[in-house]
């Protein structure tokens, strides 16, 4: 009993010396992993955000966006326990490349369209692709409540000045555009996480 009491006092002294609280110890297994958003813009596009959120939720993570001054690119930071952020970042990178290629291939099929029409149709196609991927990867799971609370605590402590980013959002799909979204959905079903 005497040794345990002494060890507890030493531990308390070290915690005081290094300004460590019990909450910090509980959050010690939370880590981060970065993934480049693929956007040269200051903030990622709507489809990049949606894809990052799908990957984060699937692998018990939260995701925030950050700007990297050195590479001049926006990046996503996946926050979670153990190896989950690394897997989420890997899944995002893999799926982002596949979606970027699918978007490029789809736009190449559009002939005699104005630039704004091509953009609009590409966004509709992307919505379908993301829906398919969402159904595919969400089979894995959702974040348990206690894990979510730990992630919220970690995020609030490490990033107290975090603000919600404004994105442009997707356009509302008209009935005539459902075929485009369905095409995106069909192609999205072939996305691979390997």
mmCIF file with all atom_site columns, C-alpha atoms in Angstrom:
data_model
loop_
_atom_site.group_PDB
_atom_site.id
_atom_site.type_symbol
_atom_site.label_atom_id
_atom_site.label_alt_id
_atom_site.label_comp_id
_atom_site.label_asym_id
_atom_site.label_entity_id
_atom_site.label_seq_id
_atom_site.pdbx_PDB_ins_code
_atom_site.Cartn_x
_atom_site.Cartn_y
_atom_site.Cartn_z
_atom_site.occupancy
_atom_site.B_iso_or_equiv
_atom_site.pdbx_formal_charge
_atom_site.auth_seq_id
_atom_site.auth_comp_id
_atom_site.auth_asym_id
_atom_site.auth_atom_id
_atom_site.pdbx_PDB_model_num
ATOM 1   C CA . UNK A 1 1   ? 0.000   0.000  0.000   1.00 0.00 ? 1   UNK A CA 1
ATOM 2   C CA . UNK A 1 2   ? 2.866   2.362  0.821   1.00 0.00 ? 2   UNK A CA 1
ATOM 3   C CA . UNK A 1 3   ? 4.542   1.837  -2.596  1.00 0.00 ? 3   UNK A CA 1
ATOM 4   C CA . UNK A 1 4   ? 1.296   2.341  -4.479  1.00 0.00 ? 4   UNK A CA 1
ATOM 5   C CA . UNK A 1 5   ? 0.661   5.585  -2.618  1.00 0.00 ? 5   UNK A CA 1
ATOM 6   C CA . UNK A 1 6   ? 4.190   6.788  -3.410  1.00 0.00 ? 6   UNK A CA 1
ATOM 7   C CA . UNK A 1 7   ? 3.815   5.868  -7.113  1.00 0.00 ? 7   UNK A CA 1
ATOM 8   C CA . UNK A 1 8   ? 0.508   7.724  -7.250  1.00 0.00 ? 8   UNK A CA 1
ATOM 9   C CA . UNK A 1 9   ? 2.121   10.852 -5.759  1.00 0.00 ? 9   UNK A CA 1
ATOM 10  C CA . UNK A 1 10  ? 4.962   10.663 -8.300  1.00 0.00 ? 10  UNK A CA 1
ATOM 11  C CA . UNK A 1 11  ? 2.502   10.252 -11.142 1.00 0.00 ? 11  UNK A CA 1
ATOM 12  C CA . UNK A 1 12  ? 0.502   13.238 -9.902  1.00 0.00 ? 12  UNK A CA 1
ATOM 13  C CA . UNK A 1 13  ? 3.712   15.328 -9.613  1.00 0.00 ? 13  UNK A CA 1
ATOM 14  C CA . UNK A 1 14  ? 4.693   14.451 -13.203 1.00 0.00 ? 14  UNK A CA 1
ATOM 15  C CA . UNK A 1 15  ? 1.202   15.279 -14.451 1.00 0.00 ? 15  UNK A CA 1
ATOM 16  C CA . UNK A 1 16  ? 1.389   18.656 -12.689 1.00 0.00 ? 16  UNK A CA 1
ATOM 17  C CA . UNK A 1 17  ? 4.904   19.318 -13.981 1.00 0.00 ? 17  UNK A CA 1
ATOM 18  C CA . UNK A 1 18  ? 3.979   18.615 -17.607 1.00 0.00 ? 18  UNK A CA 1
ATOM 19  C CA . UNK A 1 19  ? 0.439   20.036 -17.320 1.00 0.00 ? 19  UNK A CA 1
ATOM 20  C CA . UNK A 1 20  ? -1.272  16.766 -18.167 1.00 0.00 ? 20  UNK A CA 1
ATOM 21  C CA . UNK A 1 21  ? -4.870  16.184 -17.136 1.00 0.00 ? 21  UNK A CA 1
ATOM 22  C CA . UNK A 1 22  ? -6.749  12.904 -16.796 1.00 0.00 ? 22  UNK A CA 1
ATOM 23  C CA . UNK A 1 23  ? -8.724  13.844 -19.915 1.00 0.00 ? 23  UNK A CA 1
ATOM 24  C CA . UNK A 1 24  ? -5.465  14.018 -21.881 1.00 0.00 ? 24  UNK A CA 1
ATOM 25  C CA . UNK A 1 25  ? -4.638  10.470 -20.850 1.00 0.00 ? 25  UNK A CA 1
ATOM 26  C CA . UNK A 1 26  ? -8.068  9.249  -21.953 1.00 0.00 ? 26  UNK A CA 1
ATOM 27  C CA . UNK A 1 27  ? -7.487  10.869 -25.373 1.00 0.00 ? 27  UNK A CA 1
ATOM 28  C CA . UNK A 1 28  ? -3.941  9.567  -25.785 1.00 0.00 ? 28  UNK A CA 1
ATOM 29  C CA . UNK A 1 29  ? -4.961  6.854  -28.245 1.00 0.00 ? 29  UNK A CA 1
ATOM 30  C CA . UNK A 1 30  ? -6.468  9.419  -30.653 1.00 0.00 ? 30  UNK A CA 1
ATOM 31  C CA . UNK A 1 31  ? -4.233  10.174 -33.645 1.00 0.00 ? 31  UNK A CA 1
ATOM 32  C CA . UNK A 1 32  ? -4.389  11.939 -37.007 1.00 0.00 ? 32  UNK A CA 1
ATOM 33  C CA . UNK A 1 33  ? -3.564  11.161 -40.609 1.00 0.00 ? 33  UNK A CA 1
ATOM 34  C CA . UNK A 1 34  ? -3.448  13.605 -43.524 1.00 0.00 ? 34  UNK A CA 1
ATOM 35  C CA . UNK A 1 35  ? -4.637  13.110 -47.076 1.00 0.00 ? 35  UNK A CA 1
ATOM 36  C CA . UNK A 1 36  ? -4.301  15.662 -49.877 1.00 0.00 ? 36  UNK A CA 1
ATOM 37  C CA . UNK A 1 37  ? -7.759  16.722 -51.004 1.00 0.00 ? 37  UNK A CA 1
ATOM 38  C CA . UNK A 1 38  ? -6.646  16.906 -54.619 1.00 0.00 ? 38  UNK A CA 1
ATOM 39  C CA . UNK A 1 39  ? -7.788  20.480 -54.832 1.00 0.00 ? 39  UNK A CA 1
ATOM 40  C CA . UNK A 1 40  ? -5.477  23.378 -55.527 1.00 0.00 ? 40  UNK A CA 1
ATOM 41  C CA . UNK A 1 41  ? -8.139  25.619 -54.047 1.00 0.00 ? 41  UNK A CA 1
ATOM 42  C CA . UNK A 1 42  ? -8.064  26.932 -50.505 1.00 0.00 ? 42  UNK A CA 1
ATOM 43  C CA . UNK A 1 43  ? -11.055 24.817 -49.582 1.00 0.00 ? 43  UNK A CA 1
ATOM 44  C CA . UNK A 1 44  ? -11.936 21.410 -51.041 1.00 0.00 ? 44  UNK A CA 1
ATOM 45  C CA . UNK A 1 45  ? -14.815 20.975 -53.452 1.00 0.00 ? 45  UNK A CA 1
ATOM 46  C CA . UNK A 1 46  ? -18.210 19.678 -52.362 1.00 0.00 ? 46  UNK A CA 1
ATOM 47  C CA . UNK A 1 47  ? -17.604 16.216 -53.797 1.00 0.00 ? 47  UNK A CA 1
ATOM 48  C CA . UNK A 1 48  ? -14.221 15.958 -52.030 1.00 0.00 ? 48  UNK A CA 1
ATOM 49  C CA . UNK A 1 49  ? -15.912 16.871 -48.728 1.00 0.00 ? 49  UNK A CA 1
ATOM 50  C CA . UNK A 1 50  ? -18.636 14.285 -49.233 1.00 0.00 ? 50  UNK A CA 1
ATOM 51  C CA . UNK A 1 51  ? -16.116 11.579 -50.090 1.00 0.00 ? 51  UNK A CA 1
ATOM 52  C CA . UNK A 1 52  ? -13.934 12.467 -47.081 1.00 0.00 ? 52  UNK A CA 1
ATOM 53  C CA . UNK A 1 53  ? -16.973 12.293 -44.793 1.00 0.00 ? 53  UNK A CA 1
ATOM 54  C CA . UNK A 1 54  ? -17.986 8.902  -46.180 1.00 0.00 ? 54  UNK A CA 1
ATOM 55  C CA . UNK A 1 55  ? -14.478 7.533  -45.516 1.00 0.00 ? 55  UNK A CA 1
ATOM 56  C CA . UNK A 1 56  ? -14.290 9.120  -42.073 1.00 0.00 ? 56  UNK A CA 1
ATOM 57  C CA . UNK A 1 57  ? -17.630 7.727  -40.895 1.00 0.00 ? 57  UNK A CA 1
ATOM 58  C CA . UNK A 1 58  ? -16.875 4.305  -42.295 1.00 0.00 ? 58  UNK A CA 1
ATOM 59  C CA . UNK A 1 59  ? -13.645 4.006  -40.313 1.00 0.00 ? 59  UNK A CA 1
ATOM 60  C CA . UNK A 1 60  ? -14.761 5.609  -37.010 1.00 0.00 ? 60  UNK A CA 1
ATOM 61  C CA . UNK A 1 61  ? -13.093 8.956  -37.683 1.00 0.00 ? 61  UNK A CA 1
ATOM 62  C CA . UNK A 1 62  ? -13.882 12.616 -37.914 1.00 0.00 ? 62  UNK A CA 1
ATOM 63  C CA . UNK A 1 63  ? -12.454 14.756 -40.673 1.00 0.00 ? 63  UNK A CA 1
ATOM 64  C CA . UNK A 1 64  ? -11.429 18.388 -40.864 1.00 0.00 ? 64  UNK A CA 1
ATOM 65  C CA . UNK A 1 65  ? -9.916  20.391 -43.683 1.00 0.00 ? 65  UNK A CA 1
ATOM 66  C CA . UNK A 1 66  ? -6.635  22.249 -43.457 1.00 0.00 ? 66  UNK A CA 1
ATOM 67  C CA . UNK A 1 67  ? -4.478  24.319 -45.785 1.00 0.00 ? 67  UNK A CA 1
ATOM 68  C CA . UNK A 1 68  ? -0.863  23.298 -46.318 1.00 0.00 ? 68  UNK A CA 1
ATOM 69  C CA . UNK A 1 69  ? 1.226   26.401 -47.081 1.00 0.00 ? 69  UNK A CA 1
ATOM 70  C CA . UNK A 1 70  ? 4.230   24.373 -48.233 1.00 0.00 ? 70  UNK A CA 1
ATOM 71  C CA . UNK A 1 71  ? 2.500   22.259 -50.875 1.00 0.00 ? 71  UNK A CA 1
ATOM 72  C CA . UNK A 1 72  ? -0.120  24.954 -51.538 1.00 0.00 ? 72  UNK A CA 1
ATOM 73  C CA . UNK A 1 73  ? -2.922  22.392 -51.333 1.00 0.00 ? 73  UNK A CA 1
ATOM 74  C CA . UNK A 1 74  ? -5.849  21.783 -49.108 1.00 0.00 ? 74  UNK A CA 1
ATOM 75  C CA . UNK A 1 75  ? -5.768  18.560 -47.178 1.00 0.00 ? 75  UNK A CA 1
ATOM 76  C CA . UNK A 1 76  ? -8.059  16.511 -45.018 1.00 0.00 ? 76  UNK A CA 1
ATOM 77  C CA . UNK A 1 77  ? -7.054  15.490 -41.506 1.00 0.00 ? 77  UNK A CA 1
ATOM 78  C CA . UNK A 1 78  ? -8.680  12.250 -40.371 1.00 0.00 ? 78  UNK A CA 1
ATOM 79  C CA . UNK A 1 79  ? -8.923  12.006 -36.577 1.00 0.00 ? 79  UNK A CA 1
ATOM 80  C CA . UNK A 1 80  ? -9.566  8.696  -34.828 1.00 0.00 ? 80  UNK A CA 1
ATOM 81  C CA . UNK A 1 81  ? -8.283  5.908  -32.611 1.00 0.00 ? 81  UNK A CA 1
ATOM 82  C CA . UNK A 1 82  ? -5.520  3.449  -33.360 1.00 0.00 ? 82  UNK A CA 1
ATOM 83  C CA . UNK A 1 83  ? -5.021  2.736  -37.077 1.00 0.00 ? 83  UNK A CA 1
ATOM 84  C CA . UNK A 1 84  ? -8.443  4.029  -38.207 1.00 0.00 ? 84  UNK A CA 1
ATOM 85  C CA . UNK A 1 85  ? -7.257  7.464  -39.447 1.00 0.00 ? 85  UNK A CA 1
ATOM 86  C CA . UNK A 1 86  ? -4.572  5.830  -41.585 1.00 0.00 ? 86  UNK A CA 1
ATOM 87  C CA . UNK A 1 87  ? -7.116  3.494  -43.182 1.00 0.00 ? 87  UNK A CA 1
ATOM 88  C CA . UNK A 1 88  ? -9.616  6.331  -43.721 1.00 0.00 ? 88  UNK A CA 1
ATOM 89  C CA . UNK A 1 89  ? -6.953  8.520  -45.363 1.00 0.00 ? 89  UNK A CA 1
ATOM 90  C CA . UNK A 1 90  ? -5.873  5.621  -47.575 1.00 0.00 ? 90  UNK A CA 1
ATOM 91  C CA . UNK A 1 91  ? -9.490  4.874  -48.578 1.00 0.00 ? 91  UNK A CA 1
ATOM 92  C CA . UNK A 1 92  ? -10.083 8.558  -49.344 1.00 0.00 ? 92  UNK A CA 1
ATOM 93  C CA . UNK A 1 93  ? -6.957  8.808  -51.495 1.00 0.00 ? 93  UNK A CA 1
ATOM 94  C CA . UNK A 1 94  ? -7.853  5.652  -53.400 1.00 0.00 ? 94  UNK A CA 1
ATOM 95  C CA . UNK A 1 95  ? -11.484 6.629  -53.972 1.00 0.00 ? 95  UNK A CA 1
ATOM 96  C CA . UNK A 1 96  ? -10.606 10.263 -54.782 1.00 0.00 ? 96  UNK A CA 1
ATOM 97  C CA . UNK A 1 97  ? -8.374  9.086  -57.630 1.00 0.00 ? 97  UNK A CA 1
ATOM 98  C CA . UNK A 1 98  ? -11.076 6.759  -58.945 1.00 0.00 ? 98  UNK A CA 1
ATOM 99  C CA . UNK A 1 99  ? -13.724 9.472  -58.777 1.00 0.00 ? 99  UNK A CA 1
ATOM 100 C CA . UNK A 1 100 ? -11.457 12.060 -60.428 1.00 0.00 ? 100 UNK A CA 1
ATOM 101 C CA . UNK A 1 101 ? -10.835 9.609  -63.289 1.00 0.00 ? 101 UNK A CA 1
ATOM 102 C CA . UNK A 1 102 ? -14.554 8.770  -63.583 1.00 0.00 ? 102 UNK A CA 1
ATOM 103 C CA . UNK A 1 103 ? -15.412 12.490 -63.679 1.00 0.00 ? 103 UNK A CA 1
ATOM 104 C CA . UNK A 1 104 ? -12.788 13.139 -66.359 1.00 0.00 ? 104 UNK A CA 1
ATOM 105 C CA . UNK A 1 105 ? -13.980 10.171 -68.439 1.00 0.00 ? 105 UNK A CA 1
ATOM 106 C CA . UNK A 1 106 ? -17.602 11.281 -68.123 1.00 0.00 ? 106 UNK A CA 1
ATOM 107 C CA . UNK A 1 107 ? -16.881 14.867 -69.193 1.00 0.00 ? 107 UNK A CA 1
ATOM 108 C CA . UNK A 1 108 ? -15.027 13.513 -72.230 1.00 0.00 ? 108 UNK A CA 1
ATOM 109 C CA . UNK A 1 109 ? -18.308 11.937 -73.400 1.00 0.00 ? 109 UNK A CA 1
ATOM 110 C CA . UNK A 1 110 ? -20.131 15.275 -73.347 1.00 0.00 ? 110 UNK A CA 1
ATOM 111 C CA . UNK A 1 111 ? -20.187 16.865 -76.793 1.00 0.00 ? 111 UNK A CA 1
ATOM 112 C CA . UNK A 1 112 ? -21.631 20.183 -77.893 1.00 0.00 ? 112 UNK A CA 1
ATOM 113 C CA . UNK A 1 113 ? -22.290 21.433 -74.355 1.00 0.00 ? 113 UNK A CA 1
ATOM 114 C CA . UNK A 1 114 ? -21.419 24.725 -72.793 1.00 0.00 ? 114 UNK A CA 1
ATOM 115 C CA . UNK A 1 115 ? -18.883 24.714 -69.967 1.00 0.00 ? 115 UNK A CA 1
ATOM 116 C CA . UNK A 1 116 ? -21.573 25.416 -67.371 1.00 0.00 ? 116 UNK A CA 1
ATOM 117 C CA . UNK A 1 117 ? -23.706 22.513 -68.666 1.00 0.00 ? 117 UNK A CA 1
ATOM 118 C CA . UNK A 1 118 ? -20.692 20.197 -68.531 1.00 0.00 ? 118 UNK A CA 1
ATOM 119 C CA . UNK A 1 119 ? -20.019 21.251 -64.946 1.00 0.00 ? 119 UNK A CA 1
ATOM 120 C CA . UNK A 1 120 ? -23.634 20.787 -63.937 1.00 0.00 ? 120 UNK A CA 1
ATOM 121 C CA . UNK A 1 121 ? -23.892 17.337 -65.534 1.00 0.00 ? 121 UNK A CA 1
ATOM 122 C CA . UNK A 1 122 ? -20.540 16.320 -64.050 1.00 0.00 ? 122 UNK A CA 1
ATOM 123 C CA . UNK A 1 123 ? -21.786 17.293 -60.571 1.00 0.00 ? 123 UNK A CA 1
ATOM 124 C CA . UNK A 1 124 ? -24.954 15.243 -61.072 1.00 0.00 ? 124 UNK A CA 1
ATOM 125 C CA . UNK A 1 125 ? -22.873 12.285 -62.258 1.00 0.00 ? 125 UNK A CA 1
ATOM 126 C CA . UNK A 1 126 ? -20.675 12.719 -59.168 1.00 0.00 ? 126 UNK A CA 1
ATOM 127 C CA . UNK A 1 127 ? -23.694 12.667 -56.859 1.00 0.00 ? 127 UNK A CA 1
ATOM 128 C CA . UNK A 1 128 ? -24.656 9.275  -58.255 1.00 0.00 ? 128 UNK A CA 1
ATOM 129 C CA . UNK A 1 129 ? -21.098 7.965  -57.934 1.00 0.00 ? 129 UNK A CA 1
ATOM 130 C CA . UNK A 1 130 ? -20.868 9.119  -54.320 1.00 0.00 ? 130 UNK A CA 1
ATOM 131 C CA . UNK A 1 131 ? -24.234 7.538  -53.490 1.00 0.00 ? 131 UNK A CA 1
ATOM 132 C CA . UNK A 1 132 ? -23.022 4.175  -54.797 1.00 0.00 ? 132 UNK A CA 1
ATOM 133 C CA . UNK A 1 133 ? -19.758 4.412  -52.861 1.00 0.00 ? 133 UNK A CA 1
ATOM 134 C CA . UNK A 1 134 ? -21.617 5.516  -49.747 1.00 0.00 ? 134 UNK A CA 1
ATOM 135 C CA . UNK A 1 135 ? -23.790 2.379  -49.829 1.00 0.00 ? 135 UNK A CA 1
ATOM 136 C CA . UNK A 1 136 ? -20.768 0.240  -50.595 1.00 0.00 ? 136 UNK A CA 1
ATOM 137 C CA . UNK A 1 137 ? -18.520 1.412  -47.750 1.00 0.00 ? 137 UNK A CA 1
ATOM 138 C CA . UNK A 1 138 ? -21.175 2.133  -45.122 1.00 0.00 ? 138 UNK A CA 1
ATOM 139 C CA . UNK A 1 139 ? -21.778 -1.591 -44.838 1.00 0.00 ? 139 UNK A CA 1
ATOM 140 C CA . UNK A 1 140 ? -18.773 -1.529 -42.536 1.00 0.00 ? 140 UNK A CA 1
ATOM 141 C CA . UNK A 1 141 ? -20.296 0.554  -39.725 1.00 0.00 ? 141 UNK A CA 1
ATOM 142 C CA . UNK A 1 142 ? -20.904 3.912  -38.050 1.00 0.00 ? 142 UNK A CA 1
ATOM 143 C CA . UNK A 1 143 ? -19.048 5.559  -35.168 1.00 0.00 ? 143 UNK A CA 1
ATOM 144 C CA . UNK A 1 144 ? -20.107 4.229  -31.738 1.00 0.00 ? 144 UNK A CA 1
ATOM 145 C CA . UNK A 1 145 ? -21.363 6.970  -29.400 1.00 0.00 ? 145 UNK A CA 1
ATOM 146 C CA . UNK A 1 146 ? -18.489 6.728  -26.883 1.00 0.00 ? 146 UNK A CA 1
ATOM 147 C CA . UNK A 1 147 ? -15.932 6.896  -29.714 1.00 0.00 ? 147 UNK A CA 1
ATOM 148 C CA . UNK A 1 148 ? -17.728 9.947  -31.142 1.00 0.00 ? 148 UNK A CA 1
ATOM 149 C CA . UNK A 1 149 ? -17.569 11.697 -27.764 1.00 0.00 ? 149 UNK A CA 1
ATOM 150 C CA . UNK A 1 150 ? -13.814 11.045 -27.498 1.00 0.00 ? 150 UNK A CA 1
ATOM 151 C CA . UNK A 1 151 ? -13.266 12.396 -31.003 1.00 0.00 ? 151 UNK A CA 1
ATOM 152 C CA . UNK A 1 152 ? -15.311 15.499 -30.200 1.00 0.00 ? 152 UNK A CA 1
ATOM 153 C CA . UNK A 1 153 ? -13.243 16.122 -27.048 1.00 0.00 ? 153 UNK A CA 1
ATOM 154 C CA . UNK A 1 154 ? -9.987  15.677 -28.954 1.00 0.00 ? 154 UNK A CA 1
ATOM 155 C CA . UNK A 1 155 ? -11.077 17.981 -31.778 1.00 0.00 ? 155 UNK A CA 1
ATOM 156 C CA . UNK A 1 156 ? -12.294 20.652 -29.366 1.00 0.00 ? 156 UNK A CA 1
ATOM 157 C CA . UNK A 1 157 ? -9.001  20.591 -27.435 1.00 0.00 ? 157 UNK A CA 1
ATOM 158 C CA . UNK A 1 158 ? -6.627  20.429 -30.382 1.00 0.00 ? 158 UNK A CA 1
ATOM 159 C CA . UNK A 1 159 ? -8.551  22.709 -32.756 1.00 0.00 ? 159 UNK A CA 1
ATOM 160 C CA . UNK A 1 160 ? -10.450 25.214 -30.594 1.00 0.00 ? 160 UNK A CA 1
ATOM 161 C CA . UNK A 1 161 ? -10.686 27.820 -33.395 1.00 0.00 ? 161 UNK A CA 1
ATOM 162 C CA . UNK A 1 162 ? -12.172 25.434 -35.950 1.00 0.00 ? 162 UNK A CA 1
ATOM 163 C CA . UNK A 1 163 ? -14.880 26.991 -38.120 1.00 0.00 ? 163 UNK A CA 1
ATOM 164 C CA . UNK A 1 164 ? -17.319 25.292 -40.437 1.00 0.00 ? 164 UNK A CA 1
ATOM 165 C CA . UNK A 1 165 ? -16.322 25.655 -44.069 1.00 0.00 ? 165 UNK A CA 1
ATOM 166 C CA . UNK A 1 166 ? -18.798 26.906 -46.608 1.00 0.00 ? 166 UNK A CA 1
ATOM 167 C CA . UNK A 1 167 ? -19.108 24.794 -49.729 1.00 0.00 ? 167 UNK A CA 1
ATOM 168 C CA . UNK A 1 168 ? -21.016 25.559 -52.878 1.00 0.00 ? 168 UNK A CA 1
ATOM 169 C CA . UNK A 1 169 ? -23.161 22.455 -52.658 1.00 0.00 ? 169 UNK A CA 1
ATOM 170 C CA . UNK A 1 170 ? -24.582 20.319 -55.402 1.00 0.00 ? 170 UNK A CA 1
ATOM 171 C CA . UNK A 1 171 ? -27.280 21.500 -57.741 1.00 0.00 ? 171 UNK A CA 1
ATOM 172 C CA . UNK A 1 172 ? -30.813 20.235 -57.345 1.00 0.00 ? 172 UNK A CA 1
ATOM 173 C CA . UNK A 1 173 ? -31.428 17.376 -59.731 1.00 0.00 ? 173 UNK A CA 1
ATOM 174 C CA . UNK A 1 174 ? -34.217 17.794 -62.221 1.00 0.00 ? 174 UNK A CA 1
ATOM 175 C CA . UNK A 1 175 ? -36.209 14.752 -63.389 1.00 0.00 ? 175 UNK A CA 1
ATOM 176 C CA . UNK A 1 176 ? -34.528 14.923 -66.818 1.00 0.00 ? 176 UNK A CA 1
ATOM 177 C CA . UNK A 1 177 ? -31.102 14.564 -65.128 1.00 0.00 ? 177 UNK A CA 1
ATOM 178 C CA . UNK A 1 178 ? -31.894 11.337 -63.231 1.00 0.00 ? 178 UNK A CA 1
ATOM 179 C CA . UNK A 1 179 ? -30.304 9.261  -66.022 1.00 0.00 ? 179 UNK A CA 1
ATOM 180 C CA . UNK A 1 180 ? -27.008 11.087 -65.492 1.00 0.00 ? 180 UNK A CA 1
ATOM 181 C CA . UNK A 1 181 ? -27.102 10.446 -61.749 1.00 0.00 ? 181 UNK A CA 1
ATOM 182 C CA . UNK A 1 182 ? -27.968 6.803  -62.344 1.00 0.00 ? 182 UNK A CA 1
ATOM 183 C CA . UNK A 1 183 ? -25.003 6.462  -64.702 1.00 0.00 ? 183 UNK A CA 1
ATOM 184 C CA . UNK A 1 184 ? -22.770 7.867  -61.954 1.00 0.00 ? 184 UNK A CA 1
ATOM 185 C CA . UNK A 1 185 ? -24.326 5.404  -59.509 1.00 0.00 ? 185 UNK A CA 1
ATOM 186 C CA . UNK A 1 186 ? -23.643 2.440  -61.809 1.00 0.00 ? 186 UNK A CA 1
ATOM 187 C CA . UNK A 1 187 ? -20.020 3.458  -62.370 1.00 0.00 ? 187 UNK A CA 1
ATOM 188 C CA . UNK A 1 188 ? -19.585 4.175  -58.653 1.00 0.00 ? 188 UNK A CA 1
ATOM 189 C CA . UNK A 1 189 ? -20.593 0.603  -57.828 1.00 0.00 ? 189 UNK A CA 1
ATOM 190 C CA . UNK A 1 190 ? -17.385 -0.555 -59.485 1.00 0.00 ? 190 UNK A CA 1
ATOM 191 C CA . UNK A 1 191 ? -15.194 1.529  -57.123 1.00 0.00 ? 191 UNK A CA 1
ATOM 192 C CA . UNK A 1 192 ? -12.591 -0.617 -55.370 1.00 0.00 ? 192 UNK A CA 1
ATOM 193 C CA . UNK A 1 193 ? -11.052 -0.378 -51.906 1.00 0.00 ? 193 UNK A CA 1
ATOM 194 C CA . UNK A 1 194 ? -8.060  -2.669 -52.303 1.00 0.00 ? 194 UNK A CA 1
#
